[in-house]
Amino acid sequence: MKTKAAVVYERSAKFTIDQIEISEPKENEVLVRVAATGICHTDLAGREQHLPIPPARAFPAVFGHEGAGVVEKVGGRVTKVKPGDHVALSWNSCGACSSCLSGNDPYCQDLFLYNFNGARPDGTTTLRKGDQIIYGSFFSQSSFANFALASERNVVKVRKDVPLEILGPMGCGIRTGAGAVMNTLRPSPGASIAIFGVGPVGMSALLASVVCGCTTIIAVDVIPERLKKAKEFGATHTINASGGDPVTAIRDITGGGAEFSLECVGNPKVLRQAVDVLPRRGVCGLLGVVPPGTEVGLDMDLIMNGRTVRGVLAGDSVSDLFIPRLLDLYSQGRFPFDKLITFYPFDDINRAVEDMEHGRVIKPVLRF
Ligand SMILES: [Zn+2]
Ligand SMILES: [Zn+2]
């Protein structure tokens, strides 16, 4: 079957819009006609070969892991969805390890095999152009294409009254930020939270902090337009960190420290700040992605006094349960995540990436 796709032919190359072929779904697979797909930094990390994808299967490749669309065809053993259903695509996992069995599938012990293998977990590939193999199965979807081949485990059936074109980022960036607040930190109404970095993940965390009833919500960033947006979305205070150390300012605002903080940047200096703003028994969630081996210096005495640093993947959420809940909140007007999105035609993928890298947009979404 033919599909239009954005192919990266070699490391760091621009996306090339091309006509390629995609396989039929195997027994446990779901072929999705993609309506729209978000762009996330992890796609660009794949393009730069910063992910643990086997080098022999790195390029040419199709990335994209925030797809949403309509089920076109399902394999013989699929029962979760049928053709015509609306789905958001998410991360995949094995379903059989101790993390998966205990409902913690973002921490699947075979996470790389199911998301960063350049191919299906069994090594077979799904995309080609004539005789040339194109690597894919990125997050078991490779949704920078008109059709994406997903697995039954990483399609999330969603209500049909929510516009499909906004749903892609639900599978990664939005549930990551929202889940870190709603599932991991769980602030009580009236709590204080400081969010370092208000890109798509931090901004989703901010919206979730409003839902949870936090009354002091401090957004820290270095881009003035983002801080302005943060204020519109419910931040009670904003701090431009390029103007100096935000720690003192946050202690002043909160009268001693923010009970919760989130590092959404991926920078050791920022993590240090996010821990330093906590009062005793405060919790810092770490969401920012860094290269393996990155170290941070923390004050051990500070940690000793009841403080917690907690790494969070995919918002500690089971996507089949959490995404429908976020959509219910959206439908009630309480989680307006659509305001984070800027749409681009699919063919303008390179322009969208450039705008994202320069901080001109929060969450670019490509529409077909
Ligand atoms: Zn697993
Ligand atoms: Zn992502």
Tab-separated table of C-alpha atoms and ligand atoms in Angstrom:
chain	number	residue	atom	x	y	z
A	1	MET	CA	0.000	0.000	0.000
A	2	LYS	CA	1.266	3.505	-0.845
A	3	THR	CA	1.716	6.262	1.707
A	4	LYS	CA	3.083	9.771	1.688
A	5	ALA	CA	5.807	10.115	4.315
A	6	ALA	CA	8.490	12.501	5.601
A	7	VAL	CA	11.675	10.464	5.210
A	8	VAL	CA	15.050	11.292	6.783
A	9	TYR	CA	17.587	9.786	4.374
A	10	GLU	CA	20.683	10.355	6.493
A	11	ARG	CA	21.736	11.647	9.869
A	12	SER	CA	20.788	15.322	10.475
A	13	ALA	CA	19.244	15.623	6.978
A	14	LYS	CA	16.061	17.572	6.389
A	15	PHE	CA	12.765	15.730	6.066
A	16	THR	CA	11.982	14.728	2.462
A	17	ILE	CA	8.350	14.289	1.488
A	18	ASP	CA	8.185	11.090	-0.520
A	19	GLN	CA	5.850	8.350	-1.741
A	20	ILE	CA	6.736	5.026	-0.093
A	21	GLU	CA	5.059	1.666	0.603
A	22	ILE	CA	3.736	0.417	3.930
A	23	SER	CA	3.013	-3.216	4.910
A	24	GLU	CA	-0.371	-4.717	5.687
A	25	PRO	CA	-1.133	-5.084	9.438
A	26	LYS	CA	0.028	-8.291	11.110
A	27	GLU	CA	-2.278	-10.129	13.545
A	28	ASN	CA	-1.787	-7.705	16.463
A	29	GLU	CA	-1.403	-4.532	14.375
A	30	VAL	CA	-3.607	-1.594	13.474
A	31	LEU	CA	-3.253	0.443	10.287
A	32	VAL	CA	-4.224	4.055	10.951
A	33	ARG	CA	-5.028	6.771	8.418
A	34	VAL	CA	-3.235	9.653	10.144
A	35	ALA	CA	-5.238	12.885	10.406
A	36	ALA	CA	-2.539	14.885	12.171
A	37	THR	CA	0.680	14.319	14.047
A	38	GLY	CA	2.579	16.413	16.574
A	39	ILE	CA	6.295	17.110	16.429
A	40	CYS	CA	8.269	16.424	19.608
A	41	HIS	CA	11.961	16.874	20.461
A	42	THR	CA	12.368	13.098	20.513
A	43	ASP	CA	11.710	13.020	16.744
A	44	LEU	CA	14.623	15.394	16.254
A	45	ALA	CA	16.754	13.356	18.674
A	46	GLY	CA	16.090	10.393	16.366
A	47	ARG	CA	17.145	12.397	13.347
A	48	GLU	CA	20.403	13.358	15.114
A	49	GLN	CA	20.947	9.696	16.099
A	50	HIS	CA	20.819	10.514	19.823
A	51	LEU	CA	18.427	7.641	20.571
A	52	PRO	CA	19.366	3.987	21.221
A	53	ILE	CA	18.150	2.891	17.757
A	54	PRO	CA	20.520	0.173	16.396
A	55	PRO	CA	22.893	2.085	14.038
A	56	ALA	CA	22.339	-0.470	11.244
A	57	ARG	CA	18.628	0.428	11.311
A	58	ALA	CA	18.972	4.190	11.813
A	59	PHE	CA	18.515	5.562	8.244
A	60	PRO	CA	16.687	6.091	6.025
A	61	ALA	CA	13.879	6.423	8.535
A	62	VAL	CA	10.413	7.752	9.211
A	63	PHE	CA	9.924	9.279	12.665
A	64	GLY	CA	6.789	10.757	14.243
A	65	HIS	CA	5.241	9.542	17.499
A	66	GLU	CA	2.284	11.819	18.217
A	67	GLY	CA	-0.135	10.578	15.582
A	68	ALA	CA	-3.919	10.560	15.656
A	69	GLY	CA	-6.324	9.300	13.061
A	70	VAL	CA	-8.943	6.831	11.953
A	71	VAL	CA	-8.484	3.065	12.038
A	72	GLU	CA	-8.256	1.843	8.438
A	73	LYS	CA	-7.627	-1.882	8.917
A	74	VAL	CA	-6.901	-4.256	11.809
A	75	GLY	CA	-5.058	-7.567	12.146
A	76	GLY	CA	-6.962	-10.780	12.860
A	77	ARG	CA	-6.395	-10.835	16.614
A	78	VAL	CA	-7.164	-7.170	17.333
A	79	THR	CA	-10.242	-6.619	19.517
A	80	LYS	CA	-9.652	-3.146	21.027
A	81	VAL	CA	-10.587	-1.175	17.900
A	82	LYS	CA	-12.299	-1.632	14.533
A	83	PRO	CA	-12.123	0.274	11.216
A	84	GLY	CA	-13.646	3.737	11.585
A	85	ASP	CA	-12.693	4.189	15.240
A	86	HIS	CA	-10.847	7.366	16.202
A	87	VAL	CA	-7.515	6.730	17.880
A	88	ALA	CA	-4.573	8.578	19.399
A	89	LEU	CA	-1.249	6.775	19.095
A	90	SER	CA	1.032	6.457	22.063
A	91	TRP	CA	4.150	4.641	23.291
A	92	ASN	CA	4.338	0.872	22.979
A	93	SER	CA	5.392	-1.663	25.600
A	94	CYS	CA	5.712	-5.444	25.935
A	95	GLY	CA	2.722	-6.146	28.186
A	96	ALA	CA	4.542	-9.012	29.910
A	97	CYS	CA	7.320	-7.604	32.131
A	98	SER	CA	6.852	-6.723	35.800
A	99	SER	CA	6.434	-3.002	35.012
A	100	CYS	CA	3.762	-3.658	32.384
A	101	LEU	CA	1.961	-6.234	34.520
A	102	SER	CA	1.743	-3.775	37.405
A	103	GLY	CA	0.234	-1.006	35.236
A	104	ASN	CA	3.468	0.965	34.862
A	105	ASP	CA	4.021	0.463	31.155
A	106	PRO	CA	6.057	3.678	30.573
A	107	TYR	CA	8.755	1.829	32.556
A	108	CYS	CA	8.564	-1.316	30.411
A	109	GLN	CA	11.827	-3.227	30.658
A	110	ASP	CA	11.813	-3.646	26.873
A	111	LEU	CA	10.904	-0.018	26.162
A	112	PHE	CA	13.729	0.432	23.624
A	113	LEU	CA	12.844	-2.736	21.695
A	114	TYR	CA	9.210	-1.641	21.347
A	115	ASN	CA	9.890	2.014	20.526
A	116	PHE	CA	13.457	2.444	19.243
A	117	ASN	CA	14.185	-0.679	17.219
A	118	GLY	CA	13.923	0.862	13.731
A	119	ALA	CA	11.698	-2.144	13.022
A	120	ARG	CA	9.061	-4.288	14.718
A	121	PRO	CA	10.276	-5.969	17.943
A	122	ASP	CA	10.886	-9.149	15.890
A	123	GLY	CA	13.194	-7.205	13.523
A	124	THR	CA	10.917	-7.174	10.454
A	125	THR	CA	10.406	-3.821	8.769
A	126	THR	CA	7.175	-2.131	7.657
A	127	LEU	CA	8.257	0.518	5.131
A	128	ARG	CA	10.066	0.501	1.803
A	129	LYS	CA	10.578	2.503	-1.364
A	130	GLY	CA	10.916	0.050	-4.231
A	131	ASP	CA	13.806	-2.210	-3.215
A	132	GLN	CA	15.093	0.122	-0.518
A	133	ILE	CA	14.158	-0.640	3.081
A	134	ILE	CA	13.052	2.374	5.112
A	135	TYR	CA	13.276	1.977	8.881
A	136	GLY	CA	10.294	2.868	10.980
A	137	SER	CA	8.162	1.467	13.802
A	138	PHE	CA	9.264	4.580	15.709
A	139	PHE	CA	7.272	4.324	18.960
A	140	SER	CA	5.475	1.544	17.046
A	141	GLN	CA	3.898	4.139	14.741
A	142	SER	CA	6.234	6.311	12.561
A	143	SER	CA	3.384	8.758	12.123
A	144	PHE	CA	5.147	11.330	9.930
A	145	ALA	CA	3.166	9.621	7.193
A	146	ASN	CA	-0.341	9.455	5.818
A	147	PHE	CA	-0.632	5.875	7.119
A	148	ALA	CA	0.930	4.502	10.288
A	149	LEU	CA	1.242	0.905	11.399
A	150	ALA	CA	0.692	0.685	15.152
A	151	SER	CA	0.237	-2.174	17.573
A	152	GLU	CA	-3.018	-2.898	19.406
A	153	ARG	CA	-1.240	-1.950	22.648
A	154	ASN	CA	-0.362	1.614	21.615
A	155	VAL	CA	-3.621	2.743	20.014
A	156	VAL	CA	-5.986	4.559	22.360
A	157	LYS	CA	-9.638	4.661	21.349
A	158	VAL	CA	-11.000	8.180	21.844
A	159	ARG	CA	-14.398	9.880	21.828
A	160	LYS	CA	-15.493	11.051	18.378
A	161	ASP	CA	-16.755	14.490	19.394
A	162	VAL	CA	-13.222	15.838	19.972
A	163	PRO	CA	-11.449	17.080	16.800
A	164	LEU	CA	-8.987	14.389	15.698
A	165	GLU	CA	-6.393	16.914	14.565
A	166	ILE	CA	-5.621	18.042	18.126
A	167	LEU	CA	-5.272	14.542	19.594
A	168	GLY	CA	-1.798	13.454	18.483
A	169	PRO	CA	0.220	15.232	21.197
A	170	MET	CA	-1.948	13.491	23.810
A	171	GLY	CA	0.109	10.332	23.256
A	172	CYS	CA	3.385	11.899	24.384
A	173	GLY	CA	4.009	15.532	25.359
A	174	ILE	CA	0.651	16.413	26.860
A	175	ARG	CA	0.123	13.316	28.964
A	176	THR	CA	3.760	13.564	30.096
A	177	GLY	CA	3.263	17.014	31.603
A	178	ALA	CA	-0.308	16.562	32.817
A	179	GLY	CA	0.363	13.111	34.262
A	180	ALA	CA	3.420	14.254	36.208
A	181	VAL	CA	1.119	16.609	38.122
A	182	MET	CA	-2.090	14.540	38.318
A	183	ASN	CA	-0.543	11.084	38.818
A	184	THR	CA	2.899	11.638	40.348
A	185	LEU	CA	2.964	14.863	42.388
A	186	ARG	CA	-0.776	14.920	43.178
A	187	PRO	CA	-0.842	18.410	44.728
A	188	SER	CA	-3.752	19.161	47.071
A	189	PRO	CA	-6.012	22.144	46.331
A	190	GLY	CA	-4.222	25.267	47.533
A	191	ALA	CA	-0.716	23.869	46.954
A	192	SER	CA	2.203	25.723	45.360
A	193	ILE	CA	4.131	24.510	42.319
A	194	ALA	CA	7.067	25.916	40.338
A	195	ILE	CA	7.406	24.746	36.722
A	196	PHE	CA	10.830	25.184	35.134
A	197	GLY	CA	10.481	25.320	31.351
A	198	VAL	CA	7.060	26.007	29.828
A	199	GLY	CA	7.357	24.310	26.470
A	200	PRO	CA	4.643	21.772	25.551
A	201	VAL	CA	5.361	19.496	28.532
A	202	GLY	CA	5.672	22.269	31.132
A	203	MET	CA	2.611	24.053	29.757
A	204	SER	CA	0.560	20.829	30.014
A	205	ALA	CA	1.763	20.508	33.609
A	206	LEU	CA	0.609	24.053	34.197
A	207	LEU	CA	-2.895	23.321	32.851
A	208	ALA	CA	-3.011	20.243	35.102
A	209	SER	CA	-1.939	22.314	38.124
A	210	VAL	CA	-4.948	24.536	37.504
A	211	VAL	CA	-7.199	21.436	37.326
A	212	CYS	CA	-5.732	20.199	40.639
A	213	GLY	CA	-6.520	23.512	42.332
A	214	CYS	CA	-2.983	24.792	42.942
A	215	THR	CA	-3.230	28.424	44.018
A	216	THR	CA	0.405	29.388	43.496
A	217	ILE	CA	1.627	28.368	40.034
A	218	ILE	CA	5.015	29.783	39.083
A	219	ALA	CA	6.259	29.466	35.500
A	220	VAL	CA	9.999	29.844	34.881
A	221	ASP	CA	11.421	30.204	31.362
A	222	VAL	CA	13.773	32.399	29.331
A	223	ILE	CA	11.395	33.131	26.425
A	224	PRO	CA	9.125	36.142	27.182
A	225	GLU	CA	6.329	35.000	24.789
A	226	ARG	CA	6.101	31.674	26.584
A	227	LEU	CA	5.845	33.370	29.969
A	228	LYS	CA	3.080	35.568	28.594
A	229	LYS	CA	1.220	32.449	27.398
A	230	ALA	CA	1.806	30.773	30.769
A	231	LYS	CA	0.039	33.676	32.440
A	232	GLU	CA	-2.931	33.269	30.064
A	233	PHE	CA	-3.107	29.555	30.934
A	234	GLY	CA	-3.265	30.146	34.677
A	235	ALA	CA	0.241	30.831	36.018
A	236	THR	CA	-0.093	33.147	39.013
A	237	HIS	CA	3.542	34.258	38.699
A	238	THR	CA	6.152	34.195	35.935
A	239	ILE	CA	9.926	34.474	36.243
A	240	ASN	CA	12.357	35.116	33.387
A	241	ALA	CA	15.401	33.079	34.448
A	242	SER	CA	17.688	34.985	32.068
A	243	GLY	CA	17.373	37.913	34.481
A	244	GLY	CA	19.069	36.053	37.359
A	245	ASP	CA	18.637	33.165	39.801
A	246	PRO	CA	14.944	32.228	40.100
A	247	VAL	CA	15.437	30.428	43.438
A	248	THR	CA	15.298	33.518	45.659
A	249	ALA	CA	12.316	34.888	43.738
A	250	ILE	CA	10.399	31.617	44.196
A	251	ARG	CA	11.213	31.467	47.912
A	252	ASP	CA	9.945	35.045	48.252
A	253	ILE	CA	6.715	34.381	46.335
A	254	THR	CA	5.909	31.211	48.306
A	255	GLY	CA	7.196	32.373	51.678
A	256	GLY	CA	9.796	29.617	52.035
A	257	GLY	CA	9.577	27.328	49.009
A	258	ALA	CA	7.278	25.708	46.445
A	259	GLU	CA	5.837	22.415	47.729
A	260	PHE	CA	6.209	20.933	44.251
A	261	SER	CA	8.529	21.659	41.362
A	262	LEU	CA	9.036	20.264	37.866
A	263	GLU	CA	12.186	20.260	35.786
A	264	CYS	CA	11.001	20.261	32.143
A	265	VAL	CA	14.215	21.536	30.535
A	266	GLY	CA	16.807	18.769	30.767
A	267	ASN	CA	19.606	20.838	32.319
A	268	PRO	CA	21.594	19.965	35.494
A	269	LYS	CA	21.700	23.602	36.582
A	270	VAL	CA	17.930	23.863	36.318
A	271	LEU	CA	17.408	20.597	38.226
A	272	ARG	CA	19.562	22.000	41.023
A	273	GLN	CA	17.351	25.107	41.113
A	274	ALA	CA	14.169	23.024	41.057
A	275	VAL	CA	15.397	21.109	44.131
A	276	ASP	CA	16.704	24.198	45.900
A	277	VAL	CA	13.257	25.860	45.796
A	278	LEU	CA	11.608	23.013	47.740
A	279	PRO	CA	10.723	23.369	51.409
A	280	ARG	CA	11.099	20.333	53.697
A	281	ARG	CA	9.097	17.363	52.367
A	282	GLY	CA	8.798	19.018	48.959
A	283	VAL	CA	8.851	16.922	45.781
A	284	CYS	CA	10.644	17.712	42.518
A	285	GLY	CA	9.571	15.837	39.382
A	286	LEU	CA	12.215	15.411	36.672
A	287	LEU	CA	10.814	15.399	33.108
A	288	GLY	CA	13.601	17.045	31.073
A	289	VAL	CA	15.445	14.642	28.779
A	290	VAL	CA	19.272	14.570	28.914
A	291	PRO	CA	21.907	12.356	27.270
A	292	PRO	CA	22.736	9.232	29.329
A	293	GLY	CA	25.569	9.870	31.809
A	294	THR	CA	24.570	13.476	32.597
A	295	GLU	CA	25.384	14.199	36.254
A	296	VAL	CA	24.022	16.796	38.659
A	297	GLY	CA	25.340	18.262	41.923
A	298	LEU	CA	22.773	18.363	44.722
A	299	ASP	CA	23.031	19.415	48.372
A	300	MET	CA	22.772	16.065	50.192
A	301	ASP	CA	21.717	17.754	53.408
A	302	LEU	CA	18.791	19.320	51.595
A	303	ILE	CA	17.622	15.907	50.302
A	304	MET	CA	18.133	14.380	53.766
A	305	ASN	CA	15.530	16.780	55.152
A	306	GLY	CA	12.628	15.001	53.532
A	307	ARG	CA	12.919	16.240	49.969
A	308	THR	CA	12.304	13.950	46.992
A	309	VAL	CA	13.574	13.992	43.413
A	310	ARG	CA	11.454	11.745	41.228
A	311	GLY	CA	11.999	10.919	37.544
A	312	VAL	CA	8.752	10.604	35.582
A	313	LEU	CA	8.168	9.008	32.183
A	314	ALA	CA	4.963	9.543	30.170
A	315	GLY	CA	3.248	11.068	33.179
A	316	ASP	CA	3.189	7.762	35.101
A	317	SER	CA	0.077	6.991	33.106
A	318	VAL	CA	-1.630	4.071	31.404
A	319	SER	CA	-2.602	5.758	28.158
A	320	ASP	CA	-5.887	3.846	27.657
A	321	LEU	CA	-7.107	5.155	31.011
A	322	PHE	CA	-5.501	8.573	31.216
A	323	ILE	CA	-6.014	10.020	27.722
A	324	PRO	CA	-9.835	9.571	27.796
A	325	ARG	CA	-9.865	11.313	31.203
A	326	LEU	CA	-7.917	14.287	29.861
A	327	LEU	CA	-10.336	14.467	26.915
A	328	ASP	CA	-13.310	14.549	29.291
A	329	LEU	CA	-11.656	17.489	31.077
A	330	TYR	CA	-11.013	19.136	27.693
A	331	SER	CA	-14.670	18.712	26.695
A	332	GLN	CA	-15.737	20.447	29.886
A	333	GLY	CA	-13.439	23.381	29.100
A	334	ARG	CA	-11.154	22.588	32.033
A	335	PHE	CA	-8.087	21.423	30.116
A	336	PRO	CA	-7.750	23.663	27.014
A	337	PHE	CA	-4.648	21.940	25.632
A	338	ASP	CA	-5.678	22.787	22.058
A	339	LYS	CA	-4.448	26.341	22.701
A	340	LEU	CA	-0.861	25.001	22.832
A	341	ILE	CA	-1.081	23.867	19.199
A	342	THR	CA	-0.028	25.607	15.971
A	343	PHE	CA	-1.039	23.755	12.804
A	344	TYR	CA	1.076	23.311	9.673
A	345	PRO	CA	0.334	21.495	6.417
A	346	PHE	CA	2.236	18.161	6.410
A	347	ASP	CA	4.429	19.313	3.507
A	348	ASP	CA	5.741	22.185	5.688
A	349	ILE	CA	7.362	19.846	8.219
A	350	ASN	CA	10.811	21.474	7.912
A	351	ARG	CA	9.367	24.934	8.563
A	352	ALA	CA	7.439	23.605	11.575
A	353	VAL	CA	10.614	22.060	13.014
A	354	GLU	CA	12.484	25.325	12.569
A	355	ASP	CA	9.727	27.297	14.302
A	356	MET	CA	9.742	24.817	17.191
A	357	GLU	CA	13.529	24.928	17.562
A	358	HIS	CA	13.449	28.724	17.752
A	359	GLY	CA	10.692	28.712	20.366
A	360	ARG	CA	8.264	30.475	18.018
A	361	VAL	CA	5.540	27.872	18.651
A	362	ILE	CA	4.798	25.594	21.597
A	363	LYS	CA	3.431	22.458	19.931
A	364	PRO	CA	3.527	22.217	16.137
A	365	VAL	CA	1.050	19.753	14.653
A	366	LEU	CA	1.158	18.619	11.019
A	367	ARG	CA	-2.182	18.195	9.295
A	368	PHE	CA	-2.916	15.989	6.305
B	1	ZN	ZN	6.988	-4.442	29.526
B	2	ZN	ZN	7.549	12.799	22.532
